[in-house]
Amino acid sequence: MKRIIALIVFILPLALNAQTKLAENIVEDLTTKMGERYLAQTDLGMLFVAEELSRSGSGGLDIDKTMTELKSDPAALDAALKFYYQYSDCNRQQLIANLKTLGIKENSVFPVATYTVNKFKGEAKTLLEDKAALVKSGGMPVLPPPGSAKAKPVPTPASSDNDNSTATEPAPATATTPGTVAEPGTTTPAAAKPAEDGYNWDVRTLFKLRKPEQLEELYGKEHVTSHGATDLQGNDAGTAYYVFPDTDNEMEVIFDGENGTAITFTKEHSKWKSPFGIKVGDPLDKVTKVNGRPFKINGFEWENGGTVDSWEGGAFAGKGVGVLFKANNTGDPKLYDQVTGGKKIKTDQSVLKKLDVVVEKIVFKSN
């Protein structure tokens, strides 16, 4: 009996801490299958995962690249597994069934399921509530008639960048519904539901564009102008193209060939659906929350003042997001002087809230 008790005491901690990390061969198998099924555009689960990665910001600016390179982005892989768990109704048996359908090796199924459930079971209630809201609002991925889908081309891999450099009628669906998806046409993410004015206001669809003529085709020549532009630091950025200039929906686009496309916003109250859900006028607290941790900005009234110095390894790190902040309440010198000059300011400082720091300008750069 003592031996049994001793054995239980020895095994129990191991069991409780089991599958806190996936083996490299399992990650290889899992991410390969997820990428293949996503590119084939025949797996509703992978479409759901991709949409939620984009919605949450975990998918970066190029969801195709993220979905096919999950192995090299552990944070994105964890987020993908969380959303696959959500898609499976936070039910272990349903998750196992979906993993088998995904086509991963038999000996990978249970480790992946155990790892996922252990990591995200504490979020199950919130995930289920969020999914129910998606179903109710018609936000779930939609399946068109069989045979109408085309596979997405494999995106060209690109090297990672530093923190501030590169950046159908809906209907409810269940986790077990098989089928195909709508005609993608390009390597852009699944298109958003068109607005009543006929324009697609989802910014993610524009990052694959490489020529101003493509902008004109989408929004009309009469809504596109060009002139010189400056970057977040005030330096000359060359020629930019402005869509809907001098309106609340003004958007600045700079093409840099195969190096990517930079899209900048300076107007509040825009219709554009921006990546990560952040926009001009958003408070600093919101950006910090989406980033997942405090970050550093350069002191105001100085060189590069108000721009992000480092995302500190948060969700925006290496994702091609640059932000310029401004302080609305600068009347008290004792407060404002604490965050001016050649210093790096951590965004968890309480003085920033008192100064009402908000987003003044934001740029997304694809790679």
CSV table of C-alpha atoms in Angstrom, one decimal:
chain,number,residue,atom,x,y,z
A,1,MET,CA,0.0,0.0,0.0
A,2,LYS,CA,2.8,2.4,0.9
A,3,ARG,CA,4.4,1.7,-2.5
A,4,ILE,CA,1.1,2.5,-4.3
A,5,ILE,CA,0.8,5.8,-2.3
A,6,ALA,CA,4.4,6.6,-3.1
A,7,LEU,CA,3.8,5.9,-6.8
A,8,ILE,CA,0.8,8.1,-6.8
A,9,VAL,CA,2.7,10.9,-5.1
A,10,PHE,CA,5.4,10.6,-7.7
A,11,ILE,CA,3.1,10.4,-10.7
A,12,LEU,CA,0.5,13.0,-9.8
A,13,PRO,CA,2.7,16.0,-10.2
A,14,LEU,CA,3.8,14.7,-13.5
A,15,ALA,CA,0.3,14.2,-14.7
A,16,LEU,CA,-0.8,17.6,-13.6
A,17,ASN,CA,2.1,19.2,-15.5
A,18,ALA,CA,1.8,16.9,-18.5
A,19,GLN,CA,1.8,18.4,-22.0
A,20,THR,CA,2.9,21.9,-21.1
A,21,LYS,CA,5.0,21.8,-24.3
A,22,LEU,CA,4.6,20.1,-27.6
A,23,ALA,CA,7.4,18.1,-29.0
A,24,GLU,CA,9.1,19.5,-32.1
A,25,ASN,CA,8.0,16.6,-34.4
A,26,ILE,CA,4.4,17.1,-33.3
A,27,VAL,CA,4.6,20.9,-33.9
A,28,GLU,CA,6.0,20.1,-37.4
A,29,ASP,CA,3.2,17.7,-38.2
A,30,LEU,CA,0.5,19.9,-36.8
A,31,THR,CA,1.6,23.2,-38.4
A,32,THR,CA,2.1,21.5,-41.8
A,33,LYS,CA,-1.4,20.1,-41.8
A,34,MET,CA,-2.9,23.4,-40.6
A,35,GLY,CA,-1.1,25.3,-43.4
A,36,GLU,CA,-2.1,22.8,-46.1
A,37,ARG,CA,-5.8,22.8,-45.1
A,38,TYR,CA,-5.9,26.5,-44.9
A,39,LEU,CA,-4.3,26.9,-48.3
A,40,ALA,CA,-6.7,24.3,-49.8
A,41,GLN,CA,-9.6,26.5,-48.5
A,42,THR,CA,-11.7,23.3,-47.8
A,43,ASP,CA,-11.6,23.3,-44.0
A,44,LEU,CA,-14.1,25.4,-42.1
A,45,GLY,CA,-12.1,25.0,-38.9
A,46,MET,CA,-9.0,26.6,-40.4
A,47,LEU,CA,-11.1,29.4,-41.9
A,48,PHE,CA,-12.5,30.1,-38.4
A,49,VAL,CA,-9.0,30.0,-36.9
A,50,ALA,CA,-7.7,32.4,-39.6
A,51,GLU,CA,-10.6,34.8,-39.1
A,52,GLU,CA,-10.2,34.9,-35.3
A,53,LEU,CA,-6.4,35.3,-35.6
A,54,SER,CA,-7.1,38.3,-37.9
A,55,ARG,CA,-9.8,39.7,-35.6
A,56,SER,CA,-7.7,39.4,-32.5
A,57,GLY,CA,-4.5,40.7,-34.2
A,58,SER,CA,-2.6,37.5,-33.5
A,59,GLY,CA,-2.4,36.8,-37.2
A,60,GLY,CA,-0.5,39.9,-38.1
A,61,LEU,CA,-1.0,41.8,-41.4
A,62,ASP,CA,-0.6,38.9,-43.7
A,63,ILE,CA,-2.8,36.0,-42.5
A,64,ASP,CA,-1.7,33.7,-45.3
A,65,LYS,CA,1.9,34.0,-44.2
A,66,THR,CA,1.0,33.5,-40.6
A,67,MET,CA,-1.1,30.4,-41.3
A,68,THR,CA,1.6,28.8,-43.3
A,69,GLU,CA,4.4,29.7,-41.0
A,70,LEU,CA,2.9,28.8,-37.6
A,71,LYS,CA,5.9,26.7,-36.7
A,72,SER,CA,8.1,29.7,-36.6
A,73,ASP,CA,5.7,31.8,-34.5
A,74,PRO,CA,4.9,30.0,-31.2
A,75,ALA,CA,2.6,32.8,-30.0
A,76,ALA,CA,0.5,32.6,-33.2
A,77,LEU,CA,0.4,28.8,-32.9
A,78,ASP,CA,-0.9,29.0,-29.4
A,79,ALA,CA,-3.5,31.5,-30.5
A,80,ALA,CA,-4.5,29.2,-33.4
A,81,LEU,CA,-4.9,26.3,-31.1
A,82,LYS,CA,-7.0,28.4,-28.7
A,83,PHE,CA,-9.4,29.3,-31.6
A,84,TYR,CA,-9.5,25.7,-32.8
A,85,TYR,CA,-10.6,24.8,-29.2
A,86,GLN,CA,-13.2,27.5,-29.4
A,87,TYR,CA,-14.3,26.2,-32.8
A,88,SER,CA,-14.6,22.8,-31.2
A,89,ASP,CA,-17.0,24.3,-28.6
A,90,CYS,CA,-14.3,23.9,-25.9
A,91,ASN,CA,-15.1,20.2,-25.8
A,92,ARG,CA,-12.1,17.8,-25.6
A,93,GLN,CA,-13.8,15.0,-27.6
A,94,GLN,CA,-14.9,17.4,-30.3
A,95,LEU,CA,-11.4,18.8,-30.5
A,96,ILE,CA,-10.0,15.3,-30.8
A,97,ALA,CA,-12.4,14.6,-33.6
A,98,ASN,CA,-11.5,17.8,-35.4
A,99,LEU,CA,-7.8,17.1,-35.0
A,100,LYS,CA,-8.3,13.7,-36.6
A,101,THR,CA,-10.2,15.3,-39.5
A,102,LEU,CA,-7.3,17.7,-39.9
A,103,GLY,CA,-5.2,14.7,-40.8
A,104,ILE,CA,-2.4,14.9,-38.2
A,105,LYS,CA,-0.6,11.7,-37.2
A,106,GLU,CA,-2.5,9.5,-34.8
A,107,ASN,CA,0.2,9.8,-32.1
A,108,SER,CA,0.0,13.6,-32.4
A,109,VAL,CA,-3.8,13.9,-31.7
A,110,PHE,CA,-3.9,13.3,-27.9
A,111,PRO,CA,-0.8,15.3,-27.0
A,112,VAL,CA,-2.2,18.3,-29.0
A,113,ALA,CA,-5.6,17.9,-27.4
A,114,THR,CA,-4.2,17.6,-23.9
A,115,TYR,CA,-1.9,20.6,-24.4
A,116,THR,CA,-4.7,22.8,-25.8
A,117,VAL,CA,-7.2,21.9,-23.1
A,118,ASN,CA,-4.7,22.3,-20.3
A,119,LYS,CA,-3.7,25.7,-21.6
A,120,PHE,CA,-7.1,27.2,-22.4
A,121,LYS,CA,-9.7,25.5,-20.3
A,122,GLY,CA,-9.7,28.5,-18.0
A,123,GLU,CA,-10.9,30.6,-20.9
A,124,ALA,CA,-13.6,28.2,-22.0
A,125,LYS,CA,-16.5,30.3,-20.7
A,126,THR,CA,-15.4,33.5,-22.4
A,127,LEU,CA,-14.5,31.6,-25.6
A,128,LEU,CA,-18.0,30.0,-25.7
A,129,GLU,CA,-19.7,33.3,-25.1
A,130,ASP,CA,-17.7,34.9,-27.9
A,131,LYS,CA,-18.5,32.1,-30.3
A,132,ALA,CA,-22.2,32.4,-29.5
A,133,ALA,CA,-22.0,36.1,-30.2
A,134,LEU,CA,-20.4,35.4,-33.6
A,135,VAL,CA,-23.1,32.9,-34.5
A,136,LYS,CA,-25.8,35.3,-33.5
A,137,SER,CA,-24.3,38.2,-35.5
A,138,GLY,CA,-23.6,36.1,-38.6
A,139,GLY,CA,-19.8,36.4,-38.1
A,140,MET,CA,-19.0,32.7,-38.6
A,141,PRO,CA,-17.2,31.7,-41.8
A,142,VAL,CA,-19.6,30.8,-44.7
A,143,LEU,CA,-19.5,27.7,-46.9
A,144,PRO,CA,-20.4,28.2,-50.6
A,145,PRO,CA,-21.7,25.5,-52.9
A,146,PRO,CA,-19.3,22.5,-53.2
A,147,GLY,CA,-16.7,22.8,-55.9
A,148,SER,CA,-16.6,26.6,-56.0
A,149,ALA,CA,-13.4,27.1,-54.0
A,150,LYS,CA,-9.9,27.5,-55.4
A,151,ALA,CA,-6.8,26.8,-53.4
A,152,LYS,CA,-4.7,29.8,-52.3
A,153,PRO,CA,-1.2,30.0,-53.7
A,154,VAL,CA,1.6,29.4,-51.3
A,155,PRO,CA,2.8,32.8,-50.1
A,156,THR,CA,6.5,33.7,-50.5
A,157,PRO,CA,8.3,33.5,-47.1
A,158,ALA,CA,9.8,36.7,-46.0
A,159,SER,CA,12.3,37.5,-43.2
A,160,SER,CA,11.1,38.9,-39.9
A,161,ASP,CA,11.4,42.6,-39.2
A,162,ASN,CA,12.0,44.8,-36.2
A,163,ASP,CA,9.2,46.2,-34.0
A,164,ASN,CA,8.4,49.3,-36.0
A,165,SER,CA,9.4,48.4,-39.6
A,166,THR,CA,7.4,46.0,-41.7
A,167,ALA,CA,3.7,45.6,-41.1
A,168,THR,CA,-21.3,36.4,-49.1
A,169,GLU,CA,-24.2,36.6,-46.8
A,170,PRO,CA,-23.1,35.3,-43.4
A,171,ALA,CA,-24.9,32.4,-41.9
A,172,PRO,CA,-24.3,30.4,-38.7
A,173,ALA,CA,-22.1,27.3,-38.9
A,174,THR,CA,-21.2,24.5,-36.5
A,175,ALA,CA,-17.9,23.1,-35.6
A,176,THR,CA,-18.6,19.8,-37.4
A,177,THR,CA,-19.8,21.2,-40.7
A,178,PRO,CA,-17.6,20.1,-43.6
A,179,GLY,CA,-17.3,21.9,-46.9
A,180,THR,CA,-15.5,24.5,-48.9
A,181,VAL,CA,-15.2,28.3,-48.8
A,182,ALA,CA,-15.9,31.2,-51.1
A,183,GLU,CA,-13.8,32.1,-54.1
A,184,PRO,CA,-10.8,33.9,-52.6
A,185,GLY,CA,-9.4,35.2,-55.9
A,186,THR,CA,-6.1,36.4,-54.3
A,187,THR,CA,-4.0,35.7,-51.3
A,188,THR,CA,-5.8,38.2,-49.2
A,189,PRO,CA,-7.9,37.1,-46.2
A,190,ALA,CA,-11.5,36.1,-46.6
A,191,ALA,CA,-13.4,39.2,-47.8
A,192,ALA,CA,-15.5,41.1,-45.3
A,193,LYS,CA,-19.2,41.5,-46.0
A,194,PRO,CA,-19.4,44.5,-48.5
A,195,ALA,CA,-20.8,47.7,-47.1
A,196,GLU,CA,-24.0,49.3,-48.3
A,197,ASP,CA,-21.9,51.8,-50.3
A,198,GLY,CA,-20.3,49.0,-52.3
A,199,TYR,CA,-16.8,49.5,-50.8
A,200,ASN,CA,-14.8,46.9,-48.9
A,201,TRP,CA,-13.5,48.8,-45.8
A,202,ASP,CA,-11.4,45.9,-44.5
A,203,VAL,CA,-7.8,47.2,-44.7
A,204,ARG,CA,-6.3,43.7,-44.8
A,205,THR,CA,-7.4,43.2,-48.4
A,206,LEU,CA,-5.1,46.0,-49.5
A,207,PHE,CA,-1.7,44.7,-48.3
A,208,LYS,CA,-1.2,42.6,-51.4
A,209,LEU,CA,-1.5,45.7,-53.7
A,210,ARG,CA,1.6,46.8,-55.4
A,211,LYS,CA,0.4,49.6,-57.8
A,212,PRO,CA,-1.7,52.8,-57.5
A,213,GLU,CA,-3.8,51.6,-60.5
A,214,GLN,CA,-5.1,48.8,-58.3
A,215,LEU,CA,-6.3,51.3,-55.8
A,216,GLU,CA,-8.1,53.2,-58.5
A,217,GLU,CA,-9.8,50.0,-59.7
A,218,LEU,CA,-11.1,49.4,-56.2
A,219,TYR,CA,-12.1,52.9,-55.2
A,220,GLY,CA,-12.3,54.9,-58.4
A,221,LYS,CA,-9.8,57.4,-60.0
A,222,GLU,CA,-11.8,60.3,-58.6
A,223,HIS,CA,-11.2,59.1,-55.1
A,224,VAL,CA,-7.4,58.7,-55.3
A,225,THR,CA,-4.8,61.5,-55.4
A,226,SER,CA,-1.1,61.6,-54.8
A,227,HIS,CA,1.5,63.9,-53.2
A,228,GLY,CA,4.5,63.8,-50.9
A,229,ALA,CA,4.3,62.2,-47.5
A,230,THR,CA,6.2,62.0,-44.2
A,231,ASP,CA,6.7,59.0,-41.9
A,232,LEU,CA,5.9,58.8,-38.2
A,233,GLN,CA,9.2,60.6,-37.4
A,234,GLY,CA,8.5,63.4,-39.8
A,235,ASN,CA,11.0,62.3,-42.4
A,236,ASP,CA,10.3,62.4,-46.2
A,237,ALA,CA,8.6,59.2,-47.2
A,238,GLY,CA,8.3,59.8,-50.9
A,239,THR,CA,5.1,59.8,-52.9
A,240,ALA,CA,1.9,58.5,-51.2
A,241,TYR,CA,-1.5,57.8,-52.6
A,242,TYR,CA,-4.5,59.1,-50.7
A,243,VAL,CA,-7.8,57.3,-50.9
A,244,PHE,CA,-10.9,59.5,-50.1
A,245,PRO,CA,-8.6,62.5,-49.4
A,246,ASP,CA,-9.7,65.3,-47.0
A,247,THR,CA,-12.5,63.1,-45.6
A,248,ASP,CA,-12.9,61.1,-42.4
A,249,ASN,CA,-12.0,58.1,-44.5
A,250,GLU,CA,-8.7,59.4,-45.8
A,251,MET,CA,-6.2,56.6,-46.1
A,252,GLU,CA,-2.5,57.0,-47.1
A,253,VAL,CA,-0.9,54.3,-49.1
A,254,ILE,CA,2.9,54.0,-49.9
A,255,PHE,CA,4.0,51.3,-52.3
A,256,ASP,CA,7.5,49.9,-51.9
A,257,GLY,CA,7.5,47.1,-54.5
A,258,GLU,CA,8.1,43.7,-53.1
A,259,ASN,CA,9.2,45.2,-49.8
A,260,GLY,CA,5.5,45.7,-49.0
A,261,THR,CA,2.8,48.3,-48.7
A,262,ALA,CA,2.5,50.8,-45.9
A,263,ILE,CA,-1.0,52.1,-45.0
A,264,THR,CA,-1.4,55.1,-42.7
A,265,PHE,CA,-4.3,56.6,-40.9
A,266,THR,CA,-4.6,60.1,-39.3
A,267,LYS,CA,-8.4,60.6,-39.2
A,268,GLU,CA,-10.8,59.7,-36.5
A,269,HIS,CA,-14.3,58.3,-37.1
A,270,SER,CA,-13.2,56.4,-40.2
A,271,LYS,CA,-15.1,53.5,-41.7
A,272,TRP,CA,-12.0,51.5,-42.2
A,273,LYS,CA,-11.7,48.2,-40.4
A,274,SER,CA,-8.1,48.3,-39.3
A,275,PRO,CA,-5.8,45.4,-38.3
A,276,PHE,CA,-5.8,44.5,-34.6
A,277,GLY,CA,-8.9,46.7,-34.1
A,278,ILE,CA,-6.9,49.8,-33.2
A,279,LYS,CA,-7.5,53.2,-34.8
A,280,VAL,CA,-6.8,56.9,-34.5
A,281,GLY,CA,-8.2,58.4,-31.3
A,282,ASP,CA,-7.9,55.1,-29.3
A,283,PRO,CA,-6.6,55.6,-25.7
A,284,LEU,CA,-3.2,54.4,-24.8
A,285,ASP,CA,-4.7,51.8,-22.4
A,286,LYS,CA,-6.5,50.1,-25.3
A,287,VAL,CA,-3.2,49.8,-27.3
A,288,THR,CA,-1.5,48.4,-24.3
A,289,LYS,CA,-4.2,45.9,-23.7
A,290,VAL,CA,-4.1,44.6,-27.4
A,291,ASN,CA,-0.3,44.4,-27.2
A,292,GLY,CA,-0.7,42.2,-24.2
A,293,ARG,CA,1.8,44.2,-22.0
A,294,PRO,CA,3.2,47.7,-21.4
A,295,PHE,CA,5.6,49.0,-24.0
A,296,LYS,CA,7.9,52.0,-24.4
A,297,ILE,CA,7.4,55.3,-26.3
A,298,ASN,CA,9.8,58.1,-26.9
A,299,GLY,CA,9.4,61.2,-24.8
A,300,PHE,CA,7.2,64.0,-26.2
A,301,GLU,CA,8.5,67.3,-27.6
A,302,TRP,CA,11.7,65.6,-28.7
A,303,GLU,CA,13.2,63.6,-31.6
A,304,ASN,CA,10.7,60.9,-32.6
A,305,GLY,CA,8.5,62.2,-29.8
A,306,GLY,CA,5.4,60.1,-29.1
A,307,THR,CA,6.4,57.2,-31.3
A,308,VAL,CA,6.8,53.6,-30.1
A,309,ASP,CA,10.4,52.8,-29.2
A,310,SER,CA,9.8,49.1,-28.4
A,311,TRP,CA,6.7,46.9,-28.1
A,312,GLU,CA,8.6,44.9,-25.5
A,313,GLY,CA,7.9,41.5,-27.1
A,314,GLY,CA,4.1,42.1,-27.1
A,315,ALA,CA,1.6,41.2,-29.8
A,316,PHE,CA,2.7,44.0,-32.1
A,317,ALA,CA,6.4,43.1,-32.0
A,318,GLY,CA,7.6,42.4,-35.5
A,319,LYS,CA,4.1,42.8,-37.0
A,320,GLY,CA,4.7,46.0,-38.9
A,321,VAL,CA,2.8,48.3,-36.6
A,322,GLY,CA,4.0,51.9,-35.9
A,323,VAL,CA,2.1,54.3,-33.7
A,324,LEU,CA,2.4,58.0,-33.0
A,325,PHE,CA,0.8,59.1,-29.7
A,326,LYS,CA,-0.2,62.6,-28.5
A,327,ALA,CA,-1.2,64.0,-25.1
A,328,ASN,CA,-4.5,65.9,-25.0
A,329,ASN,CA,-4.0,67.4,-21.5
A,330,THR,CA,-0.7,69.2,-21.6
A,331,GLY,CA,-1.7,72.2,-19.5
A,332,ASP,CA,0.0,71.1,-16.3
A,333,PRO,CA,3.8,71.4,-16.8
A,334,LYS,CA,4.5,69.3,-13.7
A,335,LEU,CA,2.7,66.4,-15.3
A,336,TYR,CA,3.7,66.9,-18.9
A,337,ASP,CA,7.4,67.5,-18.1
A,338,GLN,CA,7.6,63.9,-16.7
A,339,VAL,CA,7.1,62.5,-20.2
A,340,THR,CA,8.9,65.0,-22.4
A,341,GLY,CA,12.5,65.1,-23.6
A,342,GLY,CA,15.0,62.4,-24.6
A,343,LYS,CA,13.7,59.6,-22.5
A,344,LYS,CA,11.9,56.3,-22.9
A,345,ILE,CA,8.5,56.2,-21.3
A,346,LYS,CA,6.9,52.9,-20.1
A,347,THR,CA,3.2,53.0,-20.9
A,348,ASP,CA,2.1,51.7,-17.5
A,349,GLN,CA,3.0,55.0,-15.9
A,350,SER,CA,-0.1,56.6,-14.3
A,351,VAL,CA,0.8,60.1,-15.5
A,352,LEU,CA,0.0,59.0,-19.1
A,353,LYS,CA,-3.6,58.4,-18.2
A,354,LYS,CA,-3.9,61.8,-16.6
A,355,LEU,CA,-2.5,63.4,-19.7
A,356,ASP,CA,-5.1,61.6,-21.9
A,357,VAL,CA,-2.6,60.0,-24.3
A,358,VAL,CA,-4.3,58.8,-27.5
A,359,VAL,CA,-3.3,57.5,-31.0
A,360,GLU,CA,-2.6,60.4,-33.3
A,361,LYS,CA,-1.3,58.4,-36.3
A,362,ILE,CA,-0.9,54.8,-37.1
A,363,VAL,CA,0.9,52.9,-39.9
A,364,PHE,CA,0.7,49.2,-40.9
A,365,LYS,CA,3.5,47.9,-43.1
A,366,SER,CA,3.2,44.5,-44.8
A,367,ASN,CA,6.3,42.6,-45.7
